[in-house]
Coordinates of C-alpha atoms and ligand atoms in Angstrom, one line a residue:
X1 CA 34.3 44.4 27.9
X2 CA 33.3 46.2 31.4
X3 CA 33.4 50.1 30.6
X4 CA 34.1 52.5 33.5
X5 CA 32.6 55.9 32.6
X6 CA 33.2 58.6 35.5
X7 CA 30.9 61.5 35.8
X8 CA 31.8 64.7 34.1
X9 CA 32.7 68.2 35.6
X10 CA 31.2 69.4 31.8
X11 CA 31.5 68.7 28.1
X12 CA 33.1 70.5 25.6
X13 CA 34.5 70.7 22.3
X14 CA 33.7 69.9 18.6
X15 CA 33.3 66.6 17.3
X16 CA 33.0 64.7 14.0
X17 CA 31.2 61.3 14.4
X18 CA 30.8 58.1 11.9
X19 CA 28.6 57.8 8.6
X20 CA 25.4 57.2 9.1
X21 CA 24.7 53.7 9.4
X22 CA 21.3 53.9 7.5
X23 CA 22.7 55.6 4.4
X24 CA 25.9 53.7 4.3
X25 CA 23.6 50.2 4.4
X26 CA 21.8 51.7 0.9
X27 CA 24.9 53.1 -0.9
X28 CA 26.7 49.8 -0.2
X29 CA 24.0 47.7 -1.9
X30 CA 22.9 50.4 -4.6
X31 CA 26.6 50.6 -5.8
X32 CA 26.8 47.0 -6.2
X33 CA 24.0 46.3 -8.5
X34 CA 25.3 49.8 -10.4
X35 CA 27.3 49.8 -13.7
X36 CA 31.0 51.2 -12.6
X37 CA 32.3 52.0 -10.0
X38 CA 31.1 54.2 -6.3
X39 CA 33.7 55.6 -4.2
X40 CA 31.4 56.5 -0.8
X41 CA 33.4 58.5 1.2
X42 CA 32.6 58.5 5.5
X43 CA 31.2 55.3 5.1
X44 CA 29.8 53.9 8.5
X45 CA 32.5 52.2 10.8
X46 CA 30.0 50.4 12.7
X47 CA 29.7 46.4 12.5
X48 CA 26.7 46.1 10.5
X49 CA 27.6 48.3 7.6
X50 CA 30.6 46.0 7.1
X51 CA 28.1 43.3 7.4
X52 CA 26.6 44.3 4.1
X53 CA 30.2 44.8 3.1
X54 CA 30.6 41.1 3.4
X55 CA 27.9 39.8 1.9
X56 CA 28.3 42.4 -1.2
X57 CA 31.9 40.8 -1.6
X58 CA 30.5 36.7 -0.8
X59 CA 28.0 38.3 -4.1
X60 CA 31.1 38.4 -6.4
X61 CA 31.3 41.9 -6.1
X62 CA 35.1 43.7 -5.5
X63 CA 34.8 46.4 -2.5
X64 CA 38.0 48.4 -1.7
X65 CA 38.3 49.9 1.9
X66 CA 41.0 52.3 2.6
X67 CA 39.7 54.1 5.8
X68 CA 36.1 55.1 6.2
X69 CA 36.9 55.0 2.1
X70 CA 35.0 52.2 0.3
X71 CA 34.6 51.9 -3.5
X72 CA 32.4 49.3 -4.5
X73 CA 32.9 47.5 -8.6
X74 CA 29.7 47.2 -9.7
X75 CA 28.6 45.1 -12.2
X76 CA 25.1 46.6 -13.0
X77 CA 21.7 45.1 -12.0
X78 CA 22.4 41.3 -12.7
X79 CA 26.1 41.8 -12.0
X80 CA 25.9 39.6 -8.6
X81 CA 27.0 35.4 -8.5
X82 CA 25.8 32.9 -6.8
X83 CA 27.6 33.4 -3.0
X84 CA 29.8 30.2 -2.4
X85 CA 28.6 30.4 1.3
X86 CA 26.2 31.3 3.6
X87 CA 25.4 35.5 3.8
X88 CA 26.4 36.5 7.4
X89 CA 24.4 39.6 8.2
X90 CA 25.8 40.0 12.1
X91 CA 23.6 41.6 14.6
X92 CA 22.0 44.2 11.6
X93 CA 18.4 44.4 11.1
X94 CA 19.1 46.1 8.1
X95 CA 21.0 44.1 6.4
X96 CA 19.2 41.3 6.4
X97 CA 15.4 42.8 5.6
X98 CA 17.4 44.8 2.9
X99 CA 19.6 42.0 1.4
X100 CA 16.6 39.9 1.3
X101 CA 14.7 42.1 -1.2
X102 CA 17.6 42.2 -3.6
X103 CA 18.4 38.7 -3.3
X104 CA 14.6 37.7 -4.1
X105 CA 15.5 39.1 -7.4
X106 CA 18.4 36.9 -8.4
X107 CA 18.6 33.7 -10.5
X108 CA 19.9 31.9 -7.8
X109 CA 19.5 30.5 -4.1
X110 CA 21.0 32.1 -1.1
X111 CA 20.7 31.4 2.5
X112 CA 21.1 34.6 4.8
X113 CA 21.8 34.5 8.6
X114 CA 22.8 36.8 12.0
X115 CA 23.8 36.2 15.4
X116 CA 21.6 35.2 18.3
X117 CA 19.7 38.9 18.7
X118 CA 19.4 39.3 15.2
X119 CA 17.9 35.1 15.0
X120 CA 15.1 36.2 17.2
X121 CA 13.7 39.4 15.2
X122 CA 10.8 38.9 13.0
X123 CA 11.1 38.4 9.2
X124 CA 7.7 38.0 8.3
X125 CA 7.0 41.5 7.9
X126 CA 9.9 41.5 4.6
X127 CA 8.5 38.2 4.0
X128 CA 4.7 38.3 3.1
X129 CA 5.4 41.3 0.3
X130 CA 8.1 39.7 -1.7
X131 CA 5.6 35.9 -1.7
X132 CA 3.3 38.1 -3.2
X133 CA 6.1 39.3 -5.3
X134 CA 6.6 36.1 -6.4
X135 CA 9.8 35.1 -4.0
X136 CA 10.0 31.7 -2.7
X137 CA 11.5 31.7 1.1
X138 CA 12.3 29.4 4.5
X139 CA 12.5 31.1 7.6
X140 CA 13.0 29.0 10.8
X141 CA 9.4 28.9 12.4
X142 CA 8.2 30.6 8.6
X143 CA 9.9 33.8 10.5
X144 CA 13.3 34.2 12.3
X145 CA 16.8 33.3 10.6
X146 CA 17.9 32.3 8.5
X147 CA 16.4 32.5 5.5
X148 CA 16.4 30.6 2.7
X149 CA 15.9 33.1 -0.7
X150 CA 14.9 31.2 -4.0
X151 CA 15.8 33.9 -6.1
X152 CA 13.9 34.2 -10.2
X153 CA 11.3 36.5 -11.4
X154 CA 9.5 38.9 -9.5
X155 CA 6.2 41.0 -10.1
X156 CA 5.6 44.3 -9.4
X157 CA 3.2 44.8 -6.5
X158 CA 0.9 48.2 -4.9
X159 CA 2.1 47.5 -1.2
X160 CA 0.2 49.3 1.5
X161 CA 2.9 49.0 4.8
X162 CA 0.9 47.6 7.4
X163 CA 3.9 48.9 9.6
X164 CA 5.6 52.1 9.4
X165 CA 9.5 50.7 8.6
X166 CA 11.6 51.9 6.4
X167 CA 13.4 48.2 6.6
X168 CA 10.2 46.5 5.0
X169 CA 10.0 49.7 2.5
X170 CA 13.3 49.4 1.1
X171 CA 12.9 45.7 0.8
X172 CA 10.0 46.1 -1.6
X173 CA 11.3 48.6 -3.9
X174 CA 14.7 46.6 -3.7
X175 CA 12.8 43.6 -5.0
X176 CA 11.1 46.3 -7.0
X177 CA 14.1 47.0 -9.0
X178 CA 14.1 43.7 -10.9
X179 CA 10.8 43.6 -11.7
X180 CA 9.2 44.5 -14.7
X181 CA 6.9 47.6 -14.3
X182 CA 5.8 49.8 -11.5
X183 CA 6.2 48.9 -8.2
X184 CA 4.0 51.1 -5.3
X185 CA 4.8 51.6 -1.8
X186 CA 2.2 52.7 0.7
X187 CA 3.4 53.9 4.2
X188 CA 1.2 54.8 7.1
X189 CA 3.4 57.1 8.4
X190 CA 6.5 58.5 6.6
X191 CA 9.6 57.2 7.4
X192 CA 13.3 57.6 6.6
X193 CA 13.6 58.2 3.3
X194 CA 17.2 57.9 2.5
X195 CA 16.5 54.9 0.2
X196 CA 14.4 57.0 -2.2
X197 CA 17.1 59.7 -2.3
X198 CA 19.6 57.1 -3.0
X199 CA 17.8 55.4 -5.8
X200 CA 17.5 58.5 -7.6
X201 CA 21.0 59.7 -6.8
X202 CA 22.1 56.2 -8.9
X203 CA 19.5 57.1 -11.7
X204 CA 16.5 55.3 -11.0
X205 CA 12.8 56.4 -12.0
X206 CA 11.0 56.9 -8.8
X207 CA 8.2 59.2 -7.8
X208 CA 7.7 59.8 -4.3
X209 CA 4.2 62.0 -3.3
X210 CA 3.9 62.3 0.3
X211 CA 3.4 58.7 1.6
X212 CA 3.1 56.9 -1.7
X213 CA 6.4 55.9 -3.4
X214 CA 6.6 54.6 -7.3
X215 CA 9.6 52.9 -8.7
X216 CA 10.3 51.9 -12.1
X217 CA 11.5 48.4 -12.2
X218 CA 15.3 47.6 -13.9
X219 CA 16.8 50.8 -14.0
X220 CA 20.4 51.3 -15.2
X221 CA 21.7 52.2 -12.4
X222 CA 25.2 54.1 -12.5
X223 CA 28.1 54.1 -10.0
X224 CA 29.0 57.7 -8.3
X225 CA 30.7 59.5 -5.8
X226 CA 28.9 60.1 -2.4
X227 CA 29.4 61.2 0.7
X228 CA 28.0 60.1 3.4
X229 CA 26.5 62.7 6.5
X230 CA 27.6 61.6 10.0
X231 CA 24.8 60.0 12.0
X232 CA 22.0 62.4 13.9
X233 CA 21.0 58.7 15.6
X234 CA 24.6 58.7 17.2
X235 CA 24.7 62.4 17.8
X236 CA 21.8 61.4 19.7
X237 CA 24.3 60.7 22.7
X238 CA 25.9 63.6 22.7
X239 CA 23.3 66.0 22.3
X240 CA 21.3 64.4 25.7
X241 CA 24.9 64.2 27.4
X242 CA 25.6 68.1 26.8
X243 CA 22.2 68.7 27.8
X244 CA 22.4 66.6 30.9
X245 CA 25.9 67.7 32.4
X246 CA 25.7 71.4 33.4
X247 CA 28.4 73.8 31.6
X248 CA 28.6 71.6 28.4
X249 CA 28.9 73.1 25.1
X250 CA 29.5 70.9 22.2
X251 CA 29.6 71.4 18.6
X252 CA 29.0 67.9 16.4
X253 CA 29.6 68.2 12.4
X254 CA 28.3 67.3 9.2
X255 CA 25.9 65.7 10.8
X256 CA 23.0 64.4 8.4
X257 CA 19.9 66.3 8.9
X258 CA 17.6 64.5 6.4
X259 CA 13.8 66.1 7.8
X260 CA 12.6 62.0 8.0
X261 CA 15.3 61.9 10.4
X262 CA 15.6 65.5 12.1
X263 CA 12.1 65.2 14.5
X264 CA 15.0 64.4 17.2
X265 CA 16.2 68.1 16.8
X266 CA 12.3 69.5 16.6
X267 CA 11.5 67.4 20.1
X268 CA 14.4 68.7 21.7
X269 CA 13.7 72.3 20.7
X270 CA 10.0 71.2 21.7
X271 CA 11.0 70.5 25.2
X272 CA 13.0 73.6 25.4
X273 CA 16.8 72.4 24.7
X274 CA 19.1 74.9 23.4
X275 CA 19.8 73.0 20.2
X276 CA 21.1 74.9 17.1
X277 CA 21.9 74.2 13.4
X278 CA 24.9 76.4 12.7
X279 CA 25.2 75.3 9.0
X280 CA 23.1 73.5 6.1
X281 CA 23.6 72.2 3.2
X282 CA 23.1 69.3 0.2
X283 CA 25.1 66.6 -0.6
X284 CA 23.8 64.0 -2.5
X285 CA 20.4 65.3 -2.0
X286 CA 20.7 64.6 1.7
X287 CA 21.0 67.7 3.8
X288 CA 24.1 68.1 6.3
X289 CA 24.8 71.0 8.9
X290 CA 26.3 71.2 12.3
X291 CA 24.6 70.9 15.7
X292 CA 25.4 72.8 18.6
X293 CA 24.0 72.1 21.8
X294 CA 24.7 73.7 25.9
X295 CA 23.7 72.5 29.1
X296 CA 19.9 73.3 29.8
X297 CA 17.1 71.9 32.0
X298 CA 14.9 70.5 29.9
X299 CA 10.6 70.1 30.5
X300 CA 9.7 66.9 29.1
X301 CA 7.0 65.4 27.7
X302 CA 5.3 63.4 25.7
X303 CA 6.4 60.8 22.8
X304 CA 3.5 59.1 21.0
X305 CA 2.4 58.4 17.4
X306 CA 4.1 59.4 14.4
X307 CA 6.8 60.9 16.7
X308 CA 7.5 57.0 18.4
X309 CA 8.2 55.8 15.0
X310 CA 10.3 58.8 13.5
X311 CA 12.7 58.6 17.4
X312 CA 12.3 55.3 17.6
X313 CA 16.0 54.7 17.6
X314 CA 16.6 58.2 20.2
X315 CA 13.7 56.4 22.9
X316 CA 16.5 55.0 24.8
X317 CA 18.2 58.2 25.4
X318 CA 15.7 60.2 25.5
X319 CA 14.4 57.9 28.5
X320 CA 17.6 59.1 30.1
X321 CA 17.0 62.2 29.9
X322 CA 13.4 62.4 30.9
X323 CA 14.3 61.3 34.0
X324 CA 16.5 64.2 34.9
X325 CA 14.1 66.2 32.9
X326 CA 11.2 69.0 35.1
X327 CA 8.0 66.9 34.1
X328 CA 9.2 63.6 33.4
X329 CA 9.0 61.8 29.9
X330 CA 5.8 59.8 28.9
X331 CA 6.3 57.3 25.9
X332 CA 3.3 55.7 24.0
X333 CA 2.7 54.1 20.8
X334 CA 6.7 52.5 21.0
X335 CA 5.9 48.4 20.6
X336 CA 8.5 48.3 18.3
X337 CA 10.8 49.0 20.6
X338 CA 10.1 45.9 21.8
X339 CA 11.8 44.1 18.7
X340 CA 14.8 45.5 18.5
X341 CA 18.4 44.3 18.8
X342 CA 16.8 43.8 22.7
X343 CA 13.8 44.5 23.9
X344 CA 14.4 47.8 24.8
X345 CA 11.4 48.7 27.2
X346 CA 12.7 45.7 28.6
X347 CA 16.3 46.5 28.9
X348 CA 16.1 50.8 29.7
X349 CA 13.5 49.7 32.4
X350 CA 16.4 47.0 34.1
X351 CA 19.3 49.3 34.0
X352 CA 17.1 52.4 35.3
X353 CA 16.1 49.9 38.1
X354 CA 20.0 49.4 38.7
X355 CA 20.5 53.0 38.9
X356 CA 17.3 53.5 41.5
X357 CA 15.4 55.8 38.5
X358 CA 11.9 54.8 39.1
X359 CA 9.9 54.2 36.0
X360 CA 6.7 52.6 34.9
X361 CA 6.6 50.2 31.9
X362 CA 3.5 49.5 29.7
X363 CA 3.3 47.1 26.9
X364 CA 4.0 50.1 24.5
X365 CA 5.9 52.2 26.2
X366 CA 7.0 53.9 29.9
X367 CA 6.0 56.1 32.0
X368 CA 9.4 58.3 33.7
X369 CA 9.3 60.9 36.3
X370 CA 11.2 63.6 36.1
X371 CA 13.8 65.2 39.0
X372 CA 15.1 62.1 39.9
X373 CA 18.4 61.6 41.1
X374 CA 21.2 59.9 39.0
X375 CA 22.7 56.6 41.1
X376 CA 26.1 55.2 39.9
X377 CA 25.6 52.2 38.9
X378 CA 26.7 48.4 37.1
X379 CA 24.6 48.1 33.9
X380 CA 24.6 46.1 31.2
X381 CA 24.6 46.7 27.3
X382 CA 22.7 43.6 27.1
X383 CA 24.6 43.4 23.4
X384 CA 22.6 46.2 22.1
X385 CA 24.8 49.2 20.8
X386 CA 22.1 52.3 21.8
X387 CA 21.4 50.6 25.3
X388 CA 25.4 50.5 25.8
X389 CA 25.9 54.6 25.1
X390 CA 22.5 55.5 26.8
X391 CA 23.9 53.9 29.6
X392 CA 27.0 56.2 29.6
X393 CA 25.4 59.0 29.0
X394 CA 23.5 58.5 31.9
X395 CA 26.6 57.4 34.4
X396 CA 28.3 60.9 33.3
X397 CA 25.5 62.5 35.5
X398 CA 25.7 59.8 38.4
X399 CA 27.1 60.8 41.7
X400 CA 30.1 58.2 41.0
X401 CA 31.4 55.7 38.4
X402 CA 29.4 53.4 36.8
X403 CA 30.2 50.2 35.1
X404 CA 28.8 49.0 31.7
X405 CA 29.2 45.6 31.3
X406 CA 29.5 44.1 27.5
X407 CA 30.2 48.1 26.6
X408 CA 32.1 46.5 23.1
X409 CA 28.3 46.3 21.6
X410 CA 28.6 50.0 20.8
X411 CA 30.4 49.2 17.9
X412 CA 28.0 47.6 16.0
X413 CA 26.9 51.3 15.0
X414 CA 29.9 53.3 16.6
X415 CA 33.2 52.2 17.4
X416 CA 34.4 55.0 18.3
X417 CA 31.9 56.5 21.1
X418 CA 34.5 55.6 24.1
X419 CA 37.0 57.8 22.9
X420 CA 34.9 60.6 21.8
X421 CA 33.4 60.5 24.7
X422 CA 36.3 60.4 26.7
X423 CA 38.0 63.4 24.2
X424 CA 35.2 65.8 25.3
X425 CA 34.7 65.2 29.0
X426 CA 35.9 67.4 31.4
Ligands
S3P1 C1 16.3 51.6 9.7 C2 15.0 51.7 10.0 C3 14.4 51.5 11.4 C4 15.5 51.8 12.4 C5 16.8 51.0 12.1 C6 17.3 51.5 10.8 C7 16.7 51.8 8.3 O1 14.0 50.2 11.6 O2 15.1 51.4 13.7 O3 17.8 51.3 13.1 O4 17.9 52.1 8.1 O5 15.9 51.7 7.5 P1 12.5 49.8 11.1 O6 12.5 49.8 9.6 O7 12.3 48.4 11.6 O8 11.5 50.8 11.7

């Protein structure tokens, strides 16, 4: 699908955007190994949550979906069957990693797969700690999909992280939850910790001190009502888009503001954006408030360290805006970017070359100059969802319409973004 988006006089209004896609992964597969049922309410509408839909359902397991309603029938920790046929995990990162932890711990084999982005990402990283949990897997080249999981009896392990991702965390302490005794996950840095919330939320015994996280291994884990917050990764768009078009004031609600999430927020405020939190609160020991942002020049900066990983899903928009920004934007310490759903030092540098922003790359990272002038332009989503809406969020401060070419990959983590966007342009 080509996408014509047309720049904007300003935006305004208040908006309600999908579940979070991270949470709505972990509830999914946490409900299904629960006793009972879950009824998740604002579950994700993107693609890859009802990835791990599907392969909860090809596990035996009955999942009801009546709007962004899904209520999941568990049948406790060794409630899942044998799948008749091949898991199909989509374009979704976390699906895969995650599924593969759980599955390590069942008495049977299961092969797991994605499509052609998802084929070329890296397994090993999920792979080493569950061997030395015990698992038995095939990877295509010991490493891409699919994988081959040889389910049976796993051991507890003391994992140090040699990575900060939360993928490879949750996969251990998802193993970790059919093992017998204490499993121990050590991060480098702290990442989003939405799967230790959920865990406990469903009754499991799990300590977490700073970067060390302890589980207890075969829980009862009990089926619940949640709600999940609406995604701070896809508010993402709209908070650089009312920043970048000038008179633009725009309210976004309910939006999950978990702090292993919120450093978006904090950089923003950092490099002088008029970003607000109107309202907080708890639910399900996750906090939720509402955002507002307004139109603002912004300095820019830097992005390196700990902050690369904790905005490592933002970079792409926040590349965006640190072109229009006073200083420029430098980003450091970002490899990972590199191993995403594209390579997406690879695929912001092309489409900022189609739009005439100059910008340096490095193997970690770029190097933007601020002041530069927005070029309408014909870009491409190269099939990755954030690449697609930075993309429009930069062609709404172009001198003309732009074109996004295979715009449909949105979807995979926010159907909705066209119309939203279109609802609050003015
Ligand atoms: C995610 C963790 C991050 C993030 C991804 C979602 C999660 O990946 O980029 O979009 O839900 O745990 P890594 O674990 O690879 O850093």
């Amino acid at each position: 699908m080509r996408q014509t988006v047309s720049p904007a006089g300003r935006l305004e209004g208040v908006v309600r955007l999908p579940g979070d896609k991270s949470i709505s992964h972990r509830y999914a597969m946490i409900a299904s190994l629960a006793e009972g049922s879950s009824r998740i309410t604002n579950y994700s509408t993107g693609a890859d949550c009802h990835s791990t839909l599907g392969c909860v359902r090809s596990l035996g397991i009955e999942v009801l979906e009546e709007g962004t309603t899904v209520t999941i029938h568990g049948r406790g920790l060794h409630g899942w069957r044998a799948p008749h046929n091949d898991l199909d995990a989509g374009n979704s990162g976390s699906t895969i990693r995650m599924m593969s932890g759980l599955l390590a711990g069942q008495p049977f084999t299961s092969r797991i797969f994605g499509d052609e982005s998802l084929s070329r990402r890296p397994m090993d990283r999920v792979m080493k700690p569950l061997a030395q949990m015990g698992a038995k897997i095939e990877a295509r080249e010991n490493r891409f999909p699919p994988l081959v999981i040889h389910g049976g009896e796993v051991h507890p392990i003391d994992y140090t992280l040699p990575v900060a991702s939360a993928q490879v965390k949750t996969c251990v302490l998802f193993a970790g939850l059919f093992a017998d005794g204490e499993t121990i996950v050590r991060e480098p840095i702290r990442s989003r910790d939405h799967t230790e919330i959920a865990l406990r939320e469903f009754g499991a015994d799990l300590r977490a001190e700073r970067k060390v996280i302890t589980l207890k291994g075969r829980p009862t884990l009990t089926g619940r009502e949640l709600t999940v917050p609406s995604d701070l990764s896809s508010a993402a768009f709209f908070l650089v888009a009312g920043l970048l078009v000038p008179g633009s004031s725009l309210v976004i609600q309910n939006v999950g503001l978990n702090p292993t999430r919120s450093s978006l927020l904090d950089f923003l405020l950092s490099i002088g954006a008029p970003v607000s939190v109107l309202r907080l609160e708890s639910v399900n020991g996750e906090p939720i408030g509402d955002v507002q942002v307004r139109h603002a020049p912004v300095r820019g900066g830097v992005i390196e360290k700990d902050l690369a990983a904790a905005l490592i899903d933002e970079i792409p928009v926040l590349a965006v805006l640190g072109a229009a920004s006073e200083q420029g934007l430098v980003i450091r310490d970002a490899q990972e970017l590199r191993i995403k759903e594209t390579d997406r030092i690879a695929t912001v540098a092309e489409n900022f070359q189609r739009m005439g922003i100059e910008v340096a790359v490095t193997p970690d990272g770029m190097r933007i100059p601020g002041k530069q002038k927005f070029r309408p332009a014909s870009f491409d989503s190269f099939g990755d969802h954030r690449i697609a809406m930075a993309f429009a969020v930069a062609s709404l401060a172009a001198g003309g319409p732009s074109t996004i070419d295979n715009a449909e990959a949105a979807s995979v983590s926010f159907p909705e973004f066209w119309d939203i966007l279109a609802s609050v342009a003015r």
